[in-house]
Coordinates of C-alpha atoms in Angstrom, one line a residue:
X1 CA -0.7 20.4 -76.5
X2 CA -4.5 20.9 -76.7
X3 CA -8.0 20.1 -75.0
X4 CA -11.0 20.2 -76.7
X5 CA -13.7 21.0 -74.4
X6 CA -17.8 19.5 -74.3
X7 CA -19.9 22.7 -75.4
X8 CA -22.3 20.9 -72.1
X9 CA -18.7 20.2 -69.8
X10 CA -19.5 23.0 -67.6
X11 CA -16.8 21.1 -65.1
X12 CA -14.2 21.3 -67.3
X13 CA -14.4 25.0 -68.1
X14 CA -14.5 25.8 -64.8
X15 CA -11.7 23.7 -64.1
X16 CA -9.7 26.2 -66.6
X17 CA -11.0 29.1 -65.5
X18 CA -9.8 28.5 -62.0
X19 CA -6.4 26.7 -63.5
X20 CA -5.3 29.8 -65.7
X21 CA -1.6 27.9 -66.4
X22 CA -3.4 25.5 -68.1
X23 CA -5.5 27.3 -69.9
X24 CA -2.6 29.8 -71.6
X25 CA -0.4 26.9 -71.9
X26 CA -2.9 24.4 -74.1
X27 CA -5.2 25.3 -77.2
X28 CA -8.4 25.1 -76.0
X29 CA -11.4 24.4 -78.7
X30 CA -14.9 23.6 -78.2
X31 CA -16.1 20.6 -79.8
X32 CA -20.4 20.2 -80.1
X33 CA -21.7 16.4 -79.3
X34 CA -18.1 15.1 -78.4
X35 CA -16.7 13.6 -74.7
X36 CA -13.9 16.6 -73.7
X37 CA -10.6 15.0 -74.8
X38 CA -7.1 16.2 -74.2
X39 CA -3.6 16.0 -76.0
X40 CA -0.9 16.9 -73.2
X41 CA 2.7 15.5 -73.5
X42 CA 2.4 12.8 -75.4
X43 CA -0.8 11.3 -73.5
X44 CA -4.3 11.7 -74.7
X45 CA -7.4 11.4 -72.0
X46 CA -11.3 11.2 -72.9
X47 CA -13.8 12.2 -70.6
X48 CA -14.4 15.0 -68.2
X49 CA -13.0 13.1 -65.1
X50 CA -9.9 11.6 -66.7
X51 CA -9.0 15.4 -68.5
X52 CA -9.6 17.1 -65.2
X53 CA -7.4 14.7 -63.6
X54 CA -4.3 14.9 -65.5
X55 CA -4.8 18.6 -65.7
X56 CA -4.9 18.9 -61.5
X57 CA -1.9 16.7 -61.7
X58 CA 0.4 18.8 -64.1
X59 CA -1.0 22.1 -62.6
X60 CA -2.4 22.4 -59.2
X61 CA -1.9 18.9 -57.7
X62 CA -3.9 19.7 -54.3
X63 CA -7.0 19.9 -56.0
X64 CA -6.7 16.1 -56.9
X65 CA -5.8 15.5 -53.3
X66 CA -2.9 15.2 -51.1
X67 CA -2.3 11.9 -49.7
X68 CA -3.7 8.6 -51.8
X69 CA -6.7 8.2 -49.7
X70 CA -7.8 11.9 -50.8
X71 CA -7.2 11.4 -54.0
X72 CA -9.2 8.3 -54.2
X73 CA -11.9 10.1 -52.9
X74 CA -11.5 13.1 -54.7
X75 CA -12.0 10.1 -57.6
X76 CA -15.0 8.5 -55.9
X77 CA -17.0 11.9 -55.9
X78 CA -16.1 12.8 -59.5
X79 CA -17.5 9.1 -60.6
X80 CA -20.3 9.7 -58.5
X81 CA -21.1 13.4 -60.0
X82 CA -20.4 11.4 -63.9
X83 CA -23.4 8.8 -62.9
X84 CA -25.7 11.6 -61.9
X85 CA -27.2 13.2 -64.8
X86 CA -29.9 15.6 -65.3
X87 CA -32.9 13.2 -63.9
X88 CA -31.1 12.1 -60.8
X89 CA -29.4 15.8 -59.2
X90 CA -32.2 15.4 -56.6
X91 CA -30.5 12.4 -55.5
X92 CA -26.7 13.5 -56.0
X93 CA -27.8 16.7 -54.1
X94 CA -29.3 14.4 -51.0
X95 CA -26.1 12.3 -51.2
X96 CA -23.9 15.5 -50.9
X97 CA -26.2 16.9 -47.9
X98 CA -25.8 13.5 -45.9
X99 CA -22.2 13.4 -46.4
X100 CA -21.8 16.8 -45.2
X101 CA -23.3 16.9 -42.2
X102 CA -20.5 17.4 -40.2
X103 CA -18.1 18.2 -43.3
X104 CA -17.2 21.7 -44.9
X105 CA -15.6 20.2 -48.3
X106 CA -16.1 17.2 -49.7
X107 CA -13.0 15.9 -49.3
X108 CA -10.6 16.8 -47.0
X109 CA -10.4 20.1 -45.6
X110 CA -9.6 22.2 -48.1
X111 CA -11.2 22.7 -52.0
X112 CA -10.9 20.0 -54.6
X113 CA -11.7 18.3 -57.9
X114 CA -14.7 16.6 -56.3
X115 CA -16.4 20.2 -55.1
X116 CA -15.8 21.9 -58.3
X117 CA -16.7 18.9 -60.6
X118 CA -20.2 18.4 -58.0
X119 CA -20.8 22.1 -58.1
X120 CA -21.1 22.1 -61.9
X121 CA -23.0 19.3 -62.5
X122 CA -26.0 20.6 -59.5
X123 CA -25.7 24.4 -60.7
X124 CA -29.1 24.1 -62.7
X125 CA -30.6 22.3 -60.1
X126 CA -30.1 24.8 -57.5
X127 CA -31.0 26.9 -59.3
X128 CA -34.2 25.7 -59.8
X129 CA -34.9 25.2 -56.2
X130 CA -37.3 27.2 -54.2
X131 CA -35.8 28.9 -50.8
X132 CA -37.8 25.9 -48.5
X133 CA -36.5 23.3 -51.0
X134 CA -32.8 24.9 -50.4
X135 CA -33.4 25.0 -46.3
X136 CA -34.6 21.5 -46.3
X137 CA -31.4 20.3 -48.0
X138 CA -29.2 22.8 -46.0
X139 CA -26.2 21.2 -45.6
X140 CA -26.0 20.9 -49.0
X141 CA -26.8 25.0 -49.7
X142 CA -24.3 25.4 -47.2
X143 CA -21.6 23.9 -49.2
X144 CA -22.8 25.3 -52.6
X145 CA -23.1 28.9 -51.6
X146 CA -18.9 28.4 -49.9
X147 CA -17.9 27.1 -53.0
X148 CA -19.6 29.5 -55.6
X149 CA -17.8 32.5 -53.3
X150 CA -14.6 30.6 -53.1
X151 CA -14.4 31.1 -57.1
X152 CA -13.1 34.4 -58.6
X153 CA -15.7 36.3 -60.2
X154 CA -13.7 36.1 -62.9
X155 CA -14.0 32.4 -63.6
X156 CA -17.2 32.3 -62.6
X157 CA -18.0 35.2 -65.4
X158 CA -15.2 32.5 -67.8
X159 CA -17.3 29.6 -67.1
X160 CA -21.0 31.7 -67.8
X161 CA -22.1 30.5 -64.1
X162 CA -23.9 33.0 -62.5
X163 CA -24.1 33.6 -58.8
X164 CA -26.8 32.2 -56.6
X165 CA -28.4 34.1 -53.7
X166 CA -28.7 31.7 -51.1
X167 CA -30.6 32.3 -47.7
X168 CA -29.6 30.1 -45.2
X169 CA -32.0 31.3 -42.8
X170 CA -35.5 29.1 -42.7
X171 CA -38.3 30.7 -45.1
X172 CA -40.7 33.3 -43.6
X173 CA -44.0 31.3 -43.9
X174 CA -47.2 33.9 -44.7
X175 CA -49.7 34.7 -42.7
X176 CA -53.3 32.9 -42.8
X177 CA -55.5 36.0 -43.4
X178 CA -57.6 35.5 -40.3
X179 CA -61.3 35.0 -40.9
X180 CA -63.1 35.7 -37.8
X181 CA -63.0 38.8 -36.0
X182 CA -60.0 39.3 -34.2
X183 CA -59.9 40.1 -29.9
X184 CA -59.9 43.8 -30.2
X185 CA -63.1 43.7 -32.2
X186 CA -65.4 41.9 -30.5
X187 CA -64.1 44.2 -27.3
X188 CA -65.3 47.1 -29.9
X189 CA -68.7 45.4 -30.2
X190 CA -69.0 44.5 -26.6
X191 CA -69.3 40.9 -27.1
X192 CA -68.4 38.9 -24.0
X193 CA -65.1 37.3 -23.2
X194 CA -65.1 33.7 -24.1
X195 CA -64.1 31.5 -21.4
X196 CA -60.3 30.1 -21.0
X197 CA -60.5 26.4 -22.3
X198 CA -58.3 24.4 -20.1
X199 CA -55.2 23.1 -21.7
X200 CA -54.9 19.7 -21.7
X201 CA -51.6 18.4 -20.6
X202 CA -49.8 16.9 -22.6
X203 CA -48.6 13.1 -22.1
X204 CA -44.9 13.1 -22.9
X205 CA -43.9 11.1 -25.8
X206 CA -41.8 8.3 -25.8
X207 CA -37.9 9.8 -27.8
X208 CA -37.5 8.3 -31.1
X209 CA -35.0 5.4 -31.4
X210 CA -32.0 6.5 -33.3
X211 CA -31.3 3.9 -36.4
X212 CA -27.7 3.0 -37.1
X213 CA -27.9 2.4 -40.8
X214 CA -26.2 -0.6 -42.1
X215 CA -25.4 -2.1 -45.7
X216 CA -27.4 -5.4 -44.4
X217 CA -30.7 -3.3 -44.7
X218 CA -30.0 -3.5 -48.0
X219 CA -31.9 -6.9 -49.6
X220 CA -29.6 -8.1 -52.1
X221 CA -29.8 -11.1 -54.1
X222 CA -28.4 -13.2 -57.5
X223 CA -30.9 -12.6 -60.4
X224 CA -30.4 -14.4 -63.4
X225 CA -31.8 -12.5 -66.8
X226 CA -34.3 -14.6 -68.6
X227 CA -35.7 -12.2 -70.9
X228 CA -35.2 -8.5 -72.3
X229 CA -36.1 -6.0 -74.5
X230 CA -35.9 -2.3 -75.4
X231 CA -38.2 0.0 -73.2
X232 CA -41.2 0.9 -75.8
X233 CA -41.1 4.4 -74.9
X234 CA -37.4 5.1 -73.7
X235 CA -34.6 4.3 -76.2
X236 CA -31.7 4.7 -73.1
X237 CA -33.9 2.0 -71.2
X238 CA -33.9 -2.2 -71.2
X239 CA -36.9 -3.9 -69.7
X240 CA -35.9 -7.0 -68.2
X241 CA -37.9 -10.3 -66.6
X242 CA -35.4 -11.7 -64.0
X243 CA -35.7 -14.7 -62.1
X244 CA -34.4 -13.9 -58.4
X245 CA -35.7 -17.4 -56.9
X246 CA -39.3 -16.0 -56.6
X247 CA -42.1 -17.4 -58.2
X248 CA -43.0 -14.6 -60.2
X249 CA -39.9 -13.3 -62.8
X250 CA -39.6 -9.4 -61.8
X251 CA -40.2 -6.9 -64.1
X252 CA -36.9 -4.6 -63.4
X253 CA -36.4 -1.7 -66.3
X254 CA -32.4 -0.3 -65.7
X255 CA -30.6 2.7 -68.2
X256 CA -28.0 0.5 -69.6
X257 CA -29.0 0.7 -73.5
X258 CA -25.7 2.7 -74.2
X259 CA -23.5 0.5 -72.0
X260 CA -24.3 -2.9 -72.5
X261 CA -25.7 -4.5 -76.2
X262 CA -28.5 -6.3 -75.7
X263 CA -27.3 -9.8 -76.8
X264 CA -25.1 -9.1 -73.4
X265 CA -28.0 -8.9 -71.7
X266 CA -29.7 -12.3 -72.0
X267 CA -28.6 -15.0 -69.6
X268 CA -26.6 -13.0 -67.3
X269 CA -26.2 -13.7 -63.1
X270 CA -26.6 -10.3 -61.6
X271 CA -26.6 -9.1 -58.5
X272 CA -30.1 -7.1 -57.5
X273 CA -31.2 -5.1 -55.2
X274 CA -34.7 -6.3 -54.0
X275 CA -36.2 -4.1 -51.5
X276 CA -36.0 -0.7 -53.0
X277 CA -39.5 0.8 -53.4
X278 CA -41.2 -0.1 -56.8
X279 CA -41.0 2.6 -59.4
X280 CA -42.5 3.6 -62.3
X281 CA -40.3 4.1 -65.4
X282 CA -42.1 5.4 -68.6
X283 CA -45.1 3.9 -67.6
X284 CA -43.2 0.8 -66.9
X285 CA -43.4 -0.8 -63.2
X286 CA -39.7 -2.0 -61.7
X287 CA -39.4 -3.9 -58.8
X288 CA -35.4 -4.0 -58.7
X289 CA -32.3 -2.6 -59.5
X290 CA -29.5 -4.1 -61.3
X291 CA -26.1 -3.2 -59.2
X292 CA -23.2 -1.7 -62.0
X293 CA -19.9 -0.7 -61.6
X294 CA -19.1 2.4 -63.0
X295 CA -15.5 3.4 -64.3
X296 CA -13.8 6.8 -62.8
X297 CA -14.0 8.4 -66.3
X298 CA -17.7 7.5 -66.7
X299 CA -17.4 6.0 -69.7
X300 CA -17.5 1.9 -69.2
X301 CA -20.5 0.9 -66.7
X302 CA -20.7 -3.1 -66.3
X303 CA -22.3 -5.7 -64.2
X304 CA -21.5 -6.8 -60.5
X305 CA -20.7 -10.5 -61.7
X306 CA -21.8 -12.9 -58.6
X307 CA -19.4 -16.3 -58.4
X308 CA -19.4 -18.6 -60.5
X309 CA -21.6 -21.7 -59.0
X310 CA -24.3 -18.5 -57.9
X311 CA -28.2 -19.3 -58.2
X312 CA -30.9 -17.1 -58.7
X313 CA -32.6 -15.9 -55.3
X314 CA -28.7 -16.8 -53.4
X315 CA -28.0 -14.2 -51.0
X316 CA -25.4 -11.3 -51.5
X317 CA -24.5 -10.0 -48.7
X318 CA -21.3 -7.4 -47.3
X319 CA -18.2 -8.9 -45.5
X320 CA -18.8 -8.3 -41.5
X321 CA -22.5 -7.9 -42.4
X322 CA -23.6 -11.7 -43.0
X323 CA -25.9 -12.0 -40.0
X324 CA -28.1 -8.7 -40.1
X325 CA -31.5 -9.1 -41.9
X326 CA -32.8 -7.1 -44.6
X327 CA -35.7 -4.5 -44.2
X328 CA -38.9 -6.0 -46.0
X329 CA -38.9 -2.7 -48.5
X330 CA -36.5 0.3 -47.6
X331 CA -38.5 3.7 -46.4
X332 CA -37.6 6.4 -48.5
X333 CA -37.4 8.7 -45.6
X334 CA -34.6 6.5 -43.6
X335 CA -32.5 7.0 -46.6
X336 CA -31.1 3.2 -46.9
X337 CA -30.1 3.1 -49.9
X338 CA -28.5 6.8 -50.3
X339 CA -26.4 6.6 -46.7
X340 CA -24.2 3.2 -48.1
X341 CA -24.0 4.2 -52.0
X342 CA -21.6 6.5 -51.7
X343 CA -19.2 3.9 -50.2
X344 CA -20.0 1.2 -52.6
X345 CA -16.9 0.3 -55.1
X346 CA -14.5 -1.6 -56.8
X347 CA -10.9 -1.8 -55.8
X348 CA -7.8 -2.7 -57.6
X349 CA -8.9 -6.1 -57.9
X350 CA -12.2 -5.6 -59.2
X351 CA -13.5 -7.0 -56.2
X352 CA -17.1 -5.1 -55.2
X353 CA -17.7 -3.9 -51.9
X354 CA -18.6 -0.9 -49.3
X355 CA -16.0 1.7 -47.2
X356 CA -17.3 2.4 -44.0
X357 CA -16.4 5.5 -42.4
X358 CA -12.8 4.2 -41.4
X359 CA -12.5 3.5 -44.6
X360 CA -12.4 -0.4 -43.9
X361 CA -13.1 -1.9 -47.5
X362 CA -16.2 -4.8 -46.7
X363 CA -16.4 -7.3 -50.0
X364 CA -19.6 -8.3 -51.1
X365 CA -20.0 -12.0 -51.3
X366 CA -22.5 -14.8 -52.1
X367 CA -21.5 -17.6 -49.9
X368 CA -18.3 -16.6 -49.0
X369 CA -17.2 -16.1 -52.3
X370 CA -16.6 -12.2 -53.9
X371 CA -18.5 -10.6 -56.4
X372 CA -16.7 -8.7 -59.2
X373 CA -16.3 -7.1 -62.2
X374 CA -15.3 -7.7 -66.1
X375 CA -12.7 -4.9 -65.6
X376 CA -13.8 -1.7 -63.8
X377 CA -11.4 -1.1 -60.7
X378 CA -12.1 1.4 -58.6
X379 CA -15.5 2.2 -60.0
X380 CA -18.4 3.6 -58.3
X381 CA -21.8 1.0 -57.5
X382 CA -25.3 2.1 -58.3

């Protein structure tokens, strides 16, 4: 019995650092440039999520959750943390900060495989924050600073994670130096009292409408790829030309190099999401996003397949949903897009669609018919 462990799968090695059975039971190596893999009674498992998985289940089986709803969101989170490398921790660490608003764990009320798997992957990028950068996200500081003191400093000091000092409190803003002479001086010099100004009053304002967020916000249509090519600057990145029933093609660039050959590219319906704000990709303009499913271990991303009989422009839209209209572009500060991704998925059938909060499963369709997958089942959407 053995697990070799990622010299960069921080997760993993704190998984065995706060699972000691494990760890004196199994061999542990490190391997360099390898996915962690492990060798346990007979089964072998790839990937971070999958090892951590089978290791909460032969070890401590609360961390992978309790009842199956936990434990399918105990696996929701860790697909979530898998898509979020490096580049996009600003955007994990938003997601965790919304979904914790009222929350103390991320699943559940107690810690599991989806706090310490999260915690590892935004450790650097806490770290890197400045103290207003940490107050404005404070839900999210709130959770990491419980969960870095709910570890032993012993597998903290196993794992080579240092502790974070983190002030809940809002930053202390400096001073302005003043420039003109302050009260007490011009009573010094004898200067005369400046007359009181009267204050204005002030016209109340009208209270802002609160916005219920909704996955029909979300413009989503069939796109049909007509051309593509490698990213001229970005080996990891495709640039596409898809028709979406426009009259322009749009120019959409998406990270699928290492997922999806390119001859697997050409002449494929997708599903797109059209109203995301343009963005600039290694000097390349894209004016979409490609919807994937990713699988739980993070190692197989595919395409949301529309139906058959689907033509570019149709509209894709979420059971229950099929009568709200989409916003003309989303506004980064509403947060759109980052409220309903945590909720999109697969489920057992391969069917794509979006929990709400009562965990009521919504399929996405194109005129009443569901969008799926190849094979990835209860995979993550992004």
């Amino acid at each position: 019995m053995s697990v070799c462990v990622s010299n960069d799968d921080l997760a993993l090695k704190l998984l065995l650092a706060v699972v000691p059975e494990a760890a004196s039971e199994l061999s542990v190596d490190a391997v360099v440039d390898q996915l962690s893999r492990l060798d346990l009674d007979g089964q072998q498992v790839e990937g971070t999520n999958s090892v951590a998985q089978v290791l909460a289940a032969k070890y401590n089986s609360e961390l992978a959750g309790t009842t199956d709803a936990e434990q399918a969101e105990v696996s929701q989170w860790m697909t979530m943390s898998a898509r979020h490398g490096p580049a996009e921790r600003q955007v994990f660490a938003q997601t965790i900060n919304n979904h914790l608003a009222q929350r103390t764990f991320l699943v559940g009320e107690r810690l599991s495989l989806a706090d310490l798997v999260a915690f590892a992957n935004v450790h650097p990028y806490m770290a890197s924050l400045s103290s207003q950068k940490r107050f404005n996200v404070s839900h999210f500081s709130r959770w990491f600073d419980l969960i870095q003191h709910s570890l032993s400093a012993d597998a903290l000091a196993k794992t080579g994670i240092q502790l974070i000092e983190i002030d809940l409190n809002a930053p202390v803003q400096p001073k302005k130096q003043a420039h003109a002479a302050t009260a007490q001086d011009k009573k010094a010099a004898g200067e005369p009292k400046a007359a009181k100004k009267e204050k204005k009053e002030k016209k109340p304002q009208p209270a802002a409408k609160d916005v219920v967020i909704v996955p029909s916000m979300i413009d989503l249509r069939v796109g049909h790829i007509v051309e593509v090519a490698k990213h001229p600057d970005a080996d990891t990145l495709y640039v596409e030309k898809i028709d979406a029933g426009e009259d322009e093609l749009r120019t959409v660039v998406s990270g699928l190099v290492r997922f999806v050959p390119i001859e697997q590219m050409m002449n494929r319906d997708v599903v797109l999401v059209c109203n995301l704000k343009p963005a600039k990709m290694r000097n390349v303009m894209s004016y979409a996003m490609v919807l994937c499913a990713t699988s739980p271990d993070g190692a197989t991303v595919e395409f949301v397949e529309p139906p058959k009989g689907s033509k570019p422009g149709d509209r894709v839209y979420f059971e229950g949903f099929a009568d709200g209209a989409p916003e003309a572009q989303l506004k980064p500060k509403m947060k759109v897009f980052e409220t309903i991704q945590p909720g999109l998925f697969t489920n057992d059938a391969r069917e794509a669609g979006w929990f709400d909060a009562n965990k009521k499963f919504h399929k996405l369709l194109v005129g009443g018919s569901v969008c799926t997958t190849a094979t990835v089942t209860n995979g993550s959407l992004k």
